[in-house]
Amino acid sequence: MSAPKLKTERIDRSFIGCYVSSVPYVSHQFTAFRCSVFESESKQLVNKKINVYLKGENRKVFLGSRFYFLGRGSAEDRKAVFFPYESFYIIDNDGNLFFPIYRLKLFLMKRYRETTKSPEAYSLGLPLIFGEKGFLGKQKEQFIQAGTSHLLAISGMHVGIILVILLFLFSFSGRKSYYIAGGFLSVYPFFTGLHVPVVRASLLGILYITSKIKYLKASPINLLFFVGFLVAVLSPESLFSVSFQLSFTAVLGLILFREVLTVKTGSSILDYTYSSVMMSVVAVLFTTPVVLYYFGKFSLITIIATPVLVLLLFPYLFLSVFNLFTVFSIAPAVYLMDAVGEFFLKVNEFFADLNFVHTGFSPSKELVVIFLLLLVLTAVVKTSNFLKLTASIFIFFLFLNLSAVKNEKLKVITVKGAKRPSVLVVTPYGECFFTGRRVKSEMDRQGCRKKIHFRYASYEETTSEFSYRKTKNGYVISINSRQFYVKNTNQTFYP
């Protein structure tokens, strides 16, 4: 059930008290988190959740903190956003049950920073070890270009690798290794930011361990849907998050096509290579419709880049688990992990430079659902693995063709802003004129071959003549002598 609508309200100065209800996203520029309001001068905000943005990096606020502040913000529809004034806020962690875990995480991050000698490797270690993605520099764009950004988000694959590593490291203890691994997975989601893929994967891991301890035979598909049910009950809004949809569809595809993923050639190297590539292919088949729906672009090079980088991910995560248990106190182990991490970054940069990113897709919700249902149907039909894979790839390219944007006339897309809209004007020539950053993903959907900012463009750069001027609530835009007014709303129209 969706949250009730809020009355549109702009607040220049207000006192608010709230409980932090999410693990904060931290970067050099800002710290962002969700907060459940229990006290406010604006009565409509009480018992509602708001988005709070603090200027700069703040490591004192965490899930469960009480946060009191004086700041400015706005409420509109079902969303409220607030910006505390600098130094006019108080963070109270007394009685916060989650804070000891966070303090341990901060201590380990500090130890890693003190031991490492490589800033690049440290920036990679933050997301892969601690779930901190806010400090990636140019590497972030390289992972997007290579189609490997999913490797930065701790998910089912990472948890699976870590589970294997823990069971191996503590195999000398016999069945006690299951209890050690289960205890680690119980804390790991809090340690890495309570992201939906980590919670889901950790729950799956704990259920798997429980089945081993109790000598139970568990069905992977039943475990997946049971965990999905728990996530839906405990956090219904997660069903609409991109991370949940991507992780769920990827794991669903791997389970349904598990017979396609293995082959016995007599060579362990060939078997592993085949399985890795097939896992990438299946994951791409099931996640691409979600990626195209939200972002409008994807990279086919990920089919090769992912298995290659996963080869490096195994030793990296092995060393990271070892360094966590030794509190980063053994310098050679940290240096070796950083060397693997630096090589990981160079290999990813190589794939990014190949520039295999495809844009210009905008599938409808109905098309996405139909495509996924056809993939599921193909997986459950009793036929040869070769035919299943061939049919799935054929359906995939048919889906790409139906999802491609075919723009034959001028198209205007607006995204509502605080004062004025962000605007994207798409011409039949593939030129895209834009103002504001909110239309960035939409430019990928429209397959813009040339992106031109209204403010800095000149006539010589384009095949279109254009001009624009600001008004109180929008813009007056002229393209090829066709003039139209853009209001501060969310809309798409053809002038």
Coordinates of N, CA and C in Angstrom, one line a residue, residues 183-347:
G183 N 26.7 -17.1 11.9 CA 26.9 -15.9 12.7 C 27.4 -14.7 11.9
F184 N 28.3 -15.0 11.0 CA 28.9 -13.9 10.2 C 27.8 -13.3 9.3
L185 N 27.0 -14.2 8.6 CA 26.0 -13.7 7.7 C 24.9 -13.0 8.5
S186 N 24.7 -13.3 9.7 CA 23.6 -12.6 10.5 C 24.0 -11.1 10.7
V187 N 25.3 -10.8 10.8 CA 25.8 -9.5 11.1 C 26.1 -8.7 9.8
Y188 N 26.5 -9.5 8.8 CA 27.0 -8.9 7.5 C 26.1 -7.9 6.9
P189 N 24.8 -8.1 6.8 CA 23.9 -7.1 6.2 C 24.0 -5.7 6.9
F190 N 24.0 -5.7 8.2 CA 24.1 -4.5 9.0 C 25.5 -3.8 8.7
F191 N 26.5 -4.7 8.6 CA 27.9 -4.2 8.4 C 28.1 -3.5 7.1
T192 N 27.4 -4.0 6.1 CA 27.5 -3.5 4.7 C 26.4 -2.5 4.3
G193 N 25.5 -2.2 5.1 CA 24.5 -1.1 4.8 C 23.1 -1.6 4.6
L194 N 22.8 -2.8 5.0 CA 21.4 -3.3 4.9 C 20.8 -3.1 3.5
H195 N 21.6 -3.3 2.5 CA 21.0 -3.2 1.1 C 20.2 -4.5 0.8
V196 N 19.2 -4.3 0.0 CA 18.2 -5.4 -0.2 C 18.9 -6.7 -0.8
P197 N 19.9 -6.6 -1.8 CA 20.5 -7.8 -2.3 C 21.3 -8.5 -1.2
V198 N 21.9 -7.7 -0.3 CA 22.7 -8.4 0.8 C 21.8 -9.1 1.8
V199 N 20.7 -8.4 2.2 CA 19.8 -9.0 3.1 C 19.2 -10.3 2.5
R200 N 18.8 -10.2 1.2 CA 18.2 -11.4 0.6 C 19.2 -12.5 0.5
A201 N 20.4 -12.2 0.1 CA 21.5 -13.2 -0.1 C 21.9 -13.8 1.2
S202 N 22.0 -13.0 2.3 CA 22.3 -13.5 3.6 C 21.3 -14.4 4.2
L203 N 20.0 -14.0 3.9 CA 18.9 -14.9 4.4 C 18.9 -16.2 3.7
L204 N 19.2 -16.2 2.4 CA 19.3 -17.4 1.6 C 20.5 -18.3 2.2
G205 N 21.6 -17.6 2.5 CA 22.8 -18.3 3.0 C 22.5 -18.9 4.4
I206 N 21.8 -18.2 5.2 CA 21.4 -18.7 6.6 C 20.5 -19.9 6.5
L207 N 19.5 -19.8 5.6 CA 18.6 -20.9 5.4 C 19.3 -22.1 4.8
Y208 N 20.3 -21.9 3.9 CA 21.1 -23.0 3.4 C 21.9 -23.7 4.5
I209 N 22.5 -22.8 5.4 CA 23.3 -23.4 6.5 C 22.4 -24.1 7.5
T210 N 21.2 -23.6 7.7 CA 20.2 -24.3 8.6 C 19.8 -25.6 8.1
S211 N 19.6 -25.7 6.7 CA 19.3 -27.0 6.1 C 20.4 -28.0 6.3
K212 N 21.7 -27.5 6.2 CA 22.8 -28.4 6.4 C 22.9 -28.9 7.9
I213 N 22.7 -28.0 8.8 CA 22.8 -28.3 10.2 C 21.7 -29.3 10.6
K214 N 20.5 -29.1 10.1 CA 19.3 -29.9 10.4 C 19.1 -31.1 9.4
Y215 N 20.1 -31.3 8.5 CA 20.0 -32.4 7.5 C 18.7 -32.3 6.7
L216 N 18.3 -31.1 6.2 CA 17.1 -30.9 5.5 C 17.5 -30.7 4.0
K217 N 16.6 -31.1 3.1 CA 16.7 -30.9 1.7 C 15.9 -29.7 1.3
A218 N 16.6 -28.7 0.8 CA 15.9 -27.4 0.5 C 15.9 -27.2 -1.0
S219 N 14.7 -26.7 -1.5 CA 14.6 -26.3 -2.9 C 15.0 -24.9 -3.1
P220 N 16.0 -24.6 -4.0 CA 16.4 -23.2 -4.2 C 15.3 -22.3 -4.6
I221 N 14.4 -22.7 -5.5 CA 13.3 -21.8 -5.9 C 12.4 -21.5 -4.7
N222 N 12.1 -22.5 -3.9 CA 11.3 -22.2 -2.7 C 12.0 -21.3 -1.7
L223 N 13.3 -21.4 -1.5 CA 14.0 -20.5 -0.7 C 14.0 -19.1 -1.2
L224 N 14.2 -19.0 -2.5 CA 14.2 -17.6 -3.2 C 12.9 -16.9 -2.9
F225 N 11.7 -17.6 -3.2 CA 10.4 -17.0 -3.0 C 10.1 -16.8 -1.6
F226 N 10.6 -17.6 -0.7 CA 10.3 -17.4 0.7 C 11.0 -16.2 1.2
V227 N 12.3 -16.0 0.8 CA 13.0 -14.8 1.2 C 12.4 -13.5 0.5
G228 N 11.9 -13.7 -0.7 CA 11.2 -12.6 -1.4 C 10.0 -12.2 -0.6
F229 N 9.2 -13.2 -0.1 CA 8.1 -12.9 0.7 C 8.4 -12.2 2.0
L230 N 9.5 -12.6 2.7 CA 9.9 -11.9 3.9 C 10.3 -10.5 3.7
V231 N 11.0 -10.2 2.6 CA 11.4 -8.9 2.2 C 10.1 -8.0 2.0
A232 N 9.1 -8.6 1.3 CA 7.9 -7.9 1.0 C 7.1 -7.6 2.2
V233 N 7.2 -8.5 3.2 CA 6.4 -8.2 4.5 C 7.1 -7.2 5.3
L234 N 8.5 -7.3 5.4 CA 9.2 -6.4 6.3 C 9.5 -5.1 5.7
S235 N 9.6 -5.0 4.4 CA 9.9 -3.8 3.7 C 9.2 -3.7 2.3
P236 N 7.9 -3.5 2.3 CA 7.1 -3.5 1.1 C 7.7 -2.6 0.0
E237 N 8.2 -1.5 0.4 CA 8.8 -0.5 -0.7 C 9.9 -1.1 -1.4
S238 N 10.6 -2.1 -0.8 CA 11.8 -2.7 -1.5 C 11.4 -3.4 -2.8
L239 N 10.1 -3.9 -2.9 CA 9.7 -4.5 -4.1 C 9.8 -3.6 -5.3
F240 N 9.8 -2.3 -5.1 CA 9.8 -1.3 -6.2 C 11.2 -0.8 -6.4
S241 N 12.2 -1.3 -5.6 CA 13.6 -0.8 -5.8 C 14.3 -1.5 -6.9
V242 N 15.1 -0.8 -7.6 CA 15.8 -1.4 -8.8 C 16.7 -2.6 -8.3
S243 N 17.4 -2.4 -7.2 CA 18.3 -3.4 -6.7 C 17.6 -4.7 -6.4
F244 N 16.4 -4.6 -5.8 CA 15.7 -5.9 -5.5 C 15.3 -6.6 -6.7
Q245 N 14.7 -5.8 -7.7 CA 14.2 -6.4 -8.9 C 15.4 -7.0 -9.7
L246 N 16.5 -6.4 -9.8 CA 17.7 -6.9 -10.5 C 18.2 -8.2 -9.8
S247 N 18.4 -8.1 -8.5 CA 18.9 -9.3 -7.8 C 18.0 -10.5 -7.9
F248 N 16.7 -10.2 -7.7 CA 15.7 -11.3 -7.7 C 15.6 -12.0 -9.1
T249 N 15.5 -11.1 -10.1 CA 15.4 -11.7 -11.5 C 16.7 -12.5 -11.9
A250 N 17.8 -12.0 -11.5 CA 19.1 -12.6 -11.8 C 19.2 -14.0 -11.2
V251 N 18.8 -14.1 -9.9 CA 18.9 -15.3 -9.1 C 17.8 -16.3 -9.7
L252 N 16.6 -15.8 -10.0 CA 15.6 -16.6 -10.5 C 16.0 -17.2 -11.9
G253 N 16.7 -16.4 -12.7 CA 17.2 -17.0 -14.0 C 18.2 -18.0 -13.8
L254 N 19.1 -17.8 -12.9 CA 20.2 -18.8 -12.6 C 19.6 -20.1 -12.1
I255 N 18.6 -20.0 -11.2 CA 18.0 -21.2 -10.7 C 17.2 -22.0 -11.8
L256 N 16.4 -21.3 -12.6 CA 15.6 -21.9 -13.7 C 16.5 -22.5 -14.7
F257 N 17.7 -21.9 -15.1 CA 18.5 -22.4 -16.1 C 19.8 -23.1 -15.6
R258 N 19.7 -23.6 -14.3 CA 20.8 -24.3 -13.7 C 21.4 -25.5 -14.5
E259 N 20.5 -26.2 -15.2 CA 20.9 -27.3 -16.0 C 21.8 -26.8 -17.2
V260 N 21.5 -25.6 -17.7 CA 22.3 -25.1 -18.8 C 23.7 -24.6 -18.4
L261 N 23.8 -24.3 -17.1 CA 25.0 -23.7 -16.6 C 26.2 -24.6 -16.5
T262 N 26.0 -25.9 -16.5 CA 27.1 -26.9 -16.3 C 27.3 -27.8 -17.5
V263 N 28.6 -28.2 -17.6 CA 28.9 -29.1 -18.7 C 30.1 -29.9 -18.2
K264 N 30.3 -31.1 -18.6 CA 31.4 -32.0 -18.2 C 32.2 -32.3 -19.5
T265 N 33.4 -31.6 -19.6 CA 34.3 -31.9 -20.7 C 35.5 -32.7 -20.3
G266 N 35.7 -32.9 -19.1 CA 36.9 -33.7 -18.6 C 38.0 -32.7 -18.2
S267 N 37.8 -31.4 -18.5 CA 38.8 -30.4 -18.1 C 38.1 -29.4 -17.1
S268 N 38.6 -29.3 -15.9 CA 38.1 -28.4 -14.9 C 38.1 -26.9 -15.4
I269 N 39.2 -26.6 -16.1 CA 39.3 -25.2 -16.6 C 38.2 -24.9 -17.6
L270 N 38.0 -25.8 -18.6 CA 37.0 -25.6 -19.6 C 35.6 -25.6 -18.9
D271 N 35.4 -26.5 -18.0 CA 34.1 -26.5 -17.3 C 33.8 -25.2 -16.6
Y272 N 34.8 -24.7 -15.9 CA 34.6 -23.4 -15.2 C 34.4 -22.3 -16.1
T273 N 35.2 -22.2 -17.2 CA 35.0 -21.1 -18.2 C 33.6 -21.2 -18.8
Y274 N 33.1 -22.4 -19.2 CA 31.8 -22.5 -19.7 C 30.7 -22.0 -18.7
S275 N 30.8 -22.5 -17.5 CA 29.8 -22.2 -16.5 C 29.8 -20.7 -16.2
S276 N 31.0 -20.0 -16.1 CA 31.1 -18.6 -15.9 C 30.4 -17.8 -17.0
V277 N 30.7 -18.2 -18.2 CA 30.1 -17.4 -19.4 C 28.6 -17.6 -19.4
M278 N 28.2 -18.9 -19.2 CA 26.7 -19.1 -19.2 C 26.0 -18.4 -18.1
M279 N 26.6 -18.3 -16.9 CA 26.0 -17.6 -15.8 C 25.8 -16.1 -16.2
S280 N 26.9 -15.6 -16.9 CA 26.8 -14.2 -17.3 C 25.7 -14.0 -18.4
V281 N 25.6 -14.9 -19.3 CA 24.6 -14.9 -20.4 C 23.2 -14.9 -19.7
V282 N 22.9 -15.8 -18.8 CA 21.6 -16.0 -18.2 C 21.3 -14.8 -17.4
A283 N 22.3 -14.3 -16.6 CA 22.0 -13.1 -15.8 C 21.7 -11.9 -16.7
V284 N 22.4 -11.7 -17.8 CA 22.1 -10.6 -18.7 C 20.7 -10.8 -19.3
L285 N 20.3 -12.0 -19.7 CA 19.0 -12.2 -20.2 C 17.9 -11.7 -19.3
F286 N 18.0 -12.1 -18.0 CA 17.0 -11.8 -17.0 C 17.0 -10.4 -16.5
T287 N 18.2 -9.7 -16.4 CA 18.3 -8.4 -15.8 C 18.2 -7.3 -16.9
T288 N 18.5 -7.6 -18.1 CA 18.5 -6.5 -19.1 C 17.1 -5.8 -19.3
P289 N 16.0 -6.5 -19.2 CA 14.7 -5.8 -19.3 C 14.5 -4.8 -18.2
V290 N 14.9 -5.1 -17.0 CA 14.8 -4.2 -15.9 C 15.8 -3.0 -16.1
V291 N 17.0 -3.3 -16.5 CA 18.0 -2.2 -16.7 C 17.5 -1.3 -17.8
L292 N 16.9 -1.8 -18.9 CA 16.5 -1.0 -20.0 C 15.3 -0.1 -19.5
Y293 N 14.4 -0.7 -18.7 CA 13.2 0.0 -18.3 C 13.6 1.3 -17.4
Y294 N 14.6 1.1 -16.6 CA 15.0 2.2 -15.7 C 16.1 3.1 -16.3
F295 N 17.0 2.6 -17.0 CA 18.2 3.3 -17.5 C 18.3 3.5 -19.0
G296 N 17.6 2.7 -19.8 CA 17.6 2.9 -21.2 C 18.9 2.5 -21.9
K297 N 19.8 1.8 -21.2 CA 21.0 1.4 -21.9 C 21.6 0.1 -21.2
F298 N 22.4 -0.6 -21.9 CA 23.1 -1.8 -21.4 C 24.4 -2.0 -22.2
S299 N 25.2 -2.9 -21.7 CA 26.5 -3.2 -22.4 C 26.6 -4.7 -22.5
L300 N 26.7 -5.2 -23.8 CA 26.9 -6.6 -24.1 C 28.2 -7.1 -23.7
I301 N 29.2 -6.2 -23.5 CA 30.6 -6.7 -23.1 C 30.6 -7.3 -21.7
T302 N 29.5 -7.0 -21.0 CA 29.4 -7.6 -19.6 C 29.4 -9.1 -19.6
I303 N 29.0 -9.7 -20.7 CA 28.9 -11.2 -20.8 C 30.3 -11.8 -20.7
I304 N 31.3 -11.1 -21.2 CA 32.7 -11.5 -21.1 C 33.4 -10.9 -19.9
A305 N 33.1 -9.6 -19.7 CA 33.8 -8.9 -18.6 C 33.5 -9.5 -17.3
T306 N 32.3 -9.9 -17.0 CA 31.9 -10.4 -15.7 C 32.6 -11.7 -15.3
P307 N 32.6 -12.7 -16.1 CA 33.4 -13.9 -15.7 C 34.9 -13.7 -15.5
V308 N 35.5 -12.8 -16.3 CA 36.9 -12.5 -16.2 C 37.2 -11.8 -14.8
L309 N 36.3 -10.8 -14.5 CA 36.5 -10.1 -13.3 C 36.2 -10.9 -12.0
V310 N 35.2 -11.9 -12.2 CA 34.9 -12.8 -11.1 C 36.0 -13.6 -10.7
L311 N 36.9 -14.0 -11.7 CA 38.1 -14.8 -11.4 C 39.0 -14.0 -10.4
L312 N 39.0 -12.7 -10.6 CA 39.9 -11.9 -9.7 C 39.1 -11.6 -8.4
L313 N 37.8 -11.6 -8.4 CA 37.0 -11.4 -7.2 C 37.2 -12.5 -6.2
F314 N 37.4 -13.7 -6.6 CA 37.6 -14.8 -5.6 C 38.8 -14.5 -4.7
P315 N 40.0 -14.3 -5.3 CA 41.1 -14.1 -4.4 C 41.0 -12.8 -3.6
Y316 N 40.4 -11.8 -4.2 CA 40.2 -10.5 -3.5 C 39.3 -10.7 -2.3
L317 N 38.2 -11.3 -2.4 CA 37.3 -11.5 -1.3 C 37.9 -12.5 -0.3
F318 N 38.6 -13.5 -0.7 CA 39.3 -14.4 0.2 C 40.2 -13.6 1.1
L319 N 41.1 -12.7 0.5 CA 42.0 -11.9 1.3 C 41.3 -10.9 2.1
S320 N 40.1 -10.4 1.6 CA 39.4 -9.4 2.4 C 38.8 -10.0 3.7
V321 N 38.3 -11.2 3.6 CA 37.7 -11.9 4.8 C 38.9 -12.2 5.7
F322 N 40.0 -12.6 5.2 CA 41.2 -12.9 6.1 C 41.6 -11.6 6.8
N323 N 41.6 -10.5 6.1 CA 42.1 -9.2 6.7 C 41.0 -8.7 7.7
L324 N 39.8 -8.9 7.4 CA 38.7 -8.5 8.4 C 38.9 -9.3 9.7
F325 N 39.2 -10.6 9.6 CA 39.4 -11.4 10.9 C 40.7 -11.1 11.6
T326 N 41.7 -10.6 10.8 CA 42.9 -10.2 11.4 C 43.0 -8.7 11.7
V327 N 41.9 -8.0 11.5 CA 41.8 -6.5 11.7 C 42.9 -5.8 10.9
F328 N 43.1 -6.2 9.7 CA 44.1 -5.5 8.8 C 45.4 -5.3 9.5
S329 N 45.8 -6.2 10.3 CA 47.1 -6.1 11.1 C 48.3 -6.7 10.4
I330 N 48.0 -7.5 9.4 CA 49.1 -8.2 8.7 C 49.3 -7.5 7.3
A331 N 50.3 -6.6 7.3 CA 50.5 -5.7 6.2 C 50.7 -6.5 4.8
P332 N 51.5 -7.5 4.8 CA 51.7 -8.2 3.5 C 50.3 -8.7 2.9
A333 N 49.4 -9.2 3.7 CA 48.1 -9.6 3.3 C 47.3 -8.5 2.7
V334 N 47.4 -7.3 3.3 CA 46.7 -6.1 2.8 C 47.3 -5.7 1.5
Y335 N 48.6 -5.7 1.4 CA 49.3 -5.3 0.2 C 48.9 -6.2 -1.0
L336 N 48.9 -7.5 -0.7 CA 48.5 -8.5 -1.7 C 47.1 -8.3 -2.2
M337 N 46.2 -8.0 -1.2 CA 44.8 -7.7 -1.6 C 44.7 -6.5 -2.5
D338 N 45.4 -5.4 -2.1 CA 45.4 -4.2 -2.9 C 46.0 -4.4 -4.3
A339 N 47.0 -5.3 -4.4 CA 47.6 -5.6 -5.7 C 46.5 -6.2 -6.6
V340 N 45.8 -7.2 -6.1 CA 44.7 -7.8 -6.8 C 43.6 -6.8 -7.2
G341 N 43.3 -5.9 -6.3 CA 42.3 -4.9 -6.5 C 42.7 -3.9 -7.6
E342 N 44.0 -3.5 -7.6 CA 44.5 -2.6 -8.7 C 44.5 -3.3 -10.1
F343 N 44.8 -4.6 -10.1 CA 44.7 -5.3 -11.4 C 43.3 -5.5 -11.8
F344 N 42.4 -5.7 -10.8 CA 40.9 -5.7 -11.1 C 40.5 -4.5 -11.8
L345 N 40.9 -3.3 -11.3 CA 40.5 -2.0 -11.9 C 41.1 -1.8 -13.3
K346 N 42.3 -2.3 -13.5 CA 42.9 -2.2 -14.8 C 42.2 -3.0 -15.9
V347 N 41.8 -4.2 -15.5 CA 41.1 -5.1 -16.4 C 39.8 -4.5 -16.7

